[in-house]
Amino acid sequence: MLAKINSSAVVGVDAYPVTVEVDIAAGLPSFSIVGLPDAAVKESKDRVVAAVRNSGFDFPSKRVTVNLAPADIKKEGASFDLAIAVGVLRARKLIDAEPDGFCFIGELALDGAVRPVKGVLPIVLSLKDSGIRKVMVPKANLGEAMVAGDIDVYPVEKLKDVSDFLCGKKEIKPFSGGYEACGREKEEYDVDFSEVKGQQFVKRALEIAAAGGHNVLMVGPPGSGKSMLARRLPTILPDLHFEESLETTKIHSVVGLVSPGQGLIKKRPFRAPHHTVSDIALIGGGTYPRPGDVSLAHNGVLFLDELPEFHRDVLEVLRQPLEDRVVTVSRAKGSVAYPASFMFIGAMNPCPCGNFGHPERECLCGPYKIRKYVSRISGPLMDRIDIHVEVPSLKITELARDFGEAEPSSDIRKRVVMARQRQKERLEGDKIYCNSRMGTRHIRKYCALDKESKDFLIAVIERLRLSARAYDRILKVARTIADLARKEEIEREHVAEAAQYRRMDAYLA
Amino acid sequence: MCDSEQKAIIKLLLIDEMGPRRYQSLVKRFGSPAGALDAPEEELALVEGLSGRLAKKIRSQAAAVDVDKEMEEADRAGVRIITHRSGDYPKNLLELPDYPPVLYVRGDLDRDDDFSVSVVGTRTPTPYGRSAAAFISKGLAREGITTVSGLARGIDSEVHVSTLAAGGRTIAVLGNGLGVHYPPENRKLEEKIAKNGALISEFPMSTRPDRMNFPRRNRIISGFSLGTAVVEADIKSGAMITAKYAAEQGKDVFAVPGPVFSKFSNGPNYLIKSGAHAAESAGDIIDELRIFSGLKNTPKKAGEPDVAGKRISREEQRIISALESEPGGLSIDLLGVKTNFDASRLCACLMNLEMKGAVRCLPGRIYVKIY
């Protein structure tokens, strides 16, 4: 007999329906899977056979053919195991009701247990379009599956439970409820800006960066606290709203990074890949495309420590997502797009030995060596970074000093949210949401300076020997500073402060 | 531009291992540079201080060196070659027992450059040393006194930059040929010096920087000027060698006192203990040297650009007061604590002050007051 079971597969960050057809016919015992399966899908044969047997059923000594339709899309992963096993049981009439209202997702263990799989959230979300209202997922994936809302999610632990339920011998309580049900309460970050001593200047730079969505480059000797500061940037960004949360969770779901029991990701992600990362791991891609770190940092922060140590080609591929906010992976069979809208933070030592500008230690690098070190970061990448900030190393005597009570992240976040709101209202008509996304046209429109400020800015650029392109960057940052100060017009003081975040130009160019 | 005698001098000095002393013995023995070039090997070997090996070398190279090519190369680089027989050879140098017979000059030498002071120091100065070098150089420049230094990184560059900023003249004495640009990051500075002073060297155009050449160059720095001031220097350093030459040449040696805990104060403080004049400002040096003011190069007014207006606001004054008590400068963080300004206001004020030329930002966000 022939059985048809609904399942689903993920491409990119979206899912499409897959029908698992199982046919059992007379003939020499065999088990074949067709429909462009990859190695993990092919191996599901052995898992399914063992799981079916160990759940107390006979596996038929006949010709078993499994087809994964549509047959022209490559299938990967072990998430079809459950659907195939249910199909086999149904084809042997061990399950008497037609389970066509259900979608089945899950990997099988040899003893018949159901293991968690990747990509549950995009799958459940896609069901809404295909008219299926019930889904069976591994119990460990219940949290993310419930996010979708108005779909009945049946958490399952064993293959036996599934067949018993379908035969009406056992009750499984479905969950549904969506966003409300998976806990609205905010997840707290385990770090906070109040833990950082001193470094007021860098904190201010990060506040501006957060308020305007500006990318940042931090330059400072080892041990000055660059990673410590970067790690705290997500805590002052506005809370994720539902759509952002959903997008981010989807991407994390695809690579299996949603922890069991966790529903939506409500904290802004912070990704800090090591400098030995390959370009594919950073950007995404591969034979079976998967999202890279830039997409995992979607709606959050991507932090690259020791920026000059990254392979040059790795840094070059960063340019596209920084510009387009999306990564497109193209294959002959089609292309997938991974969203990658993140704030970029780079950190580097001021010179190869790290002591340049250190108050106590001596730098042993000649200017040529420093030049060479800095030039590993290409101009086009530098161009996409609005704020450069020096992170000075504190003397030990300064560290011991009482800097007074540091401001907690929540207070800074309030100002950031306010500034972002102002930008949103101003830029809504232009379909951008923060100052860092302004193009030349928007800068002319929204960052006009009066004569005095303009003359001042030109004088500053000459004095600090800044490049001509620093002009627009300073304007953008000055716009954000004005927003933080609740001012409609950019004033001279705002320009003066903004120029401080550009003064490394001469050194970096 | 050159008569045959000058050409012979230049040619003789193009020969490897030919220094001022050997040049002088050769000229003494053979009567003229041309005579030395034509002398047979046996006679050369008899000259005091010349070995048989050197005599052979001079003989073989005298035929090989191409003086016309060298002169052409100099011409193309805008470099004049003057010899000790030329009328415009600096008279201070002529008094040295080991005066350089040939000088390569880019830019112009002025009569008033005879009233010059050399200021030298370490290649890795502290913020204090930088400020002190700038302060002294600007003071000298405002009185129309030419500064002399070695174009090295650190204090030397600071001296040239500050002098030029104050509208004065400055002379850089190099330890390499003028056809070689070293240190490379000073290329732009070289151009500026050539316009308001001169770059000079005794080495043929394409001589590469070599550590053996630098002490030799230092005797020209001290010899060119009336006195030598050492700003910050380790006890064993090129600046101290310059000071030693100055003393041997009978010139005044000045030292800018420094904090007793800094290793870069060892040099100047040692000099003071050994009898050098302590110089706290350009005035101290000028008084000691009794240079009469009113030299024609006196700049009318300091050449600082005046875009931001010089008026210092009350807020800005607070920052300046905080910096006044800190010769080594203050990090931006401590400045915030001292003035009790938030980061935003501090940043804006500091940028304004910088534009007014009142403070200066050093690597690592350390701010120092400019005097």
XYZ file of C-alpha atoms in Angstrom, chain A residues 198-201 204 356-357 362 367 390 392 398 401 403 456 459-460 463-464 492-493 496-497 499-501 503, chain B residues 124 153 185 263 304-305 307 331-334 337 343-344 347-348 350-352 354-355 357 361 363-365 367:
54
model
C 36.392 54.700 33.611
C 36.554 54.718 29.788
C 33.825 57.365 29.749
C 35.014 58.507 26.381
C 30.100 57.739 24.998
C 51.897 52.454 20.899
C 50.428 55.256 22.992
C 57.411 51.390 25.321
C 56.279 53.726 11.801
C 40.856 55.016 20.808
C 43.429 54.041 26.041
C 44.088 55.042 37.560
C 40.964 55.107 41.479
C 35.591 56.870 39.155
C 34.681 74.975 11.675
C 39.113 73.810 9.468
C 39.067 70.684 11.616
C 43.996 70.646 10.900
C 43.665 66.956 11.703
C 28.893 73.470 16.277
C 29.430 71.584 19.524
C 33.280 69.293 17.410
C 32.433 66.118 19.270
C 35.205 65.066 14.769
C 36.784 63.403 17.800
C 35.574 60.062 16.494
C 40.717 61.770 14.373
C 61.019 58.089 21.604
C 61.826 60.694 14.654
C 57.241 59.400 7.063
C 65.194 57.435 31.951
C 49.171 79.849 13.806
C 45.971 79.589 11.802
C 39.919 79.759 12.594
C 44.386 60.930 29.703
C 40.950 61.938 28.533
C 39.424 59.848 31.304
C 41.287 61.536 34.119
C 37.288 63.151 36.486
C 32.361 62.745 27.948
C 30.279 64.594 25.407
C 35.106 65.914 23.632
C 33.621 69.056 22.165
C 38.901 69.530 23.642
C 38.311 69.742 19.922
C 37.680 73.482 20.235
C 42.821 71.942 19.807
C 41.610 74.154 17.008
C 46.073 75.729 19.345
C 46.311 65.263 21.569
C 48.601 58.880 20.874
C 46.600 57.090 23.533
C 44.305 60.112 24.002
C 46.232 65.706 26.192
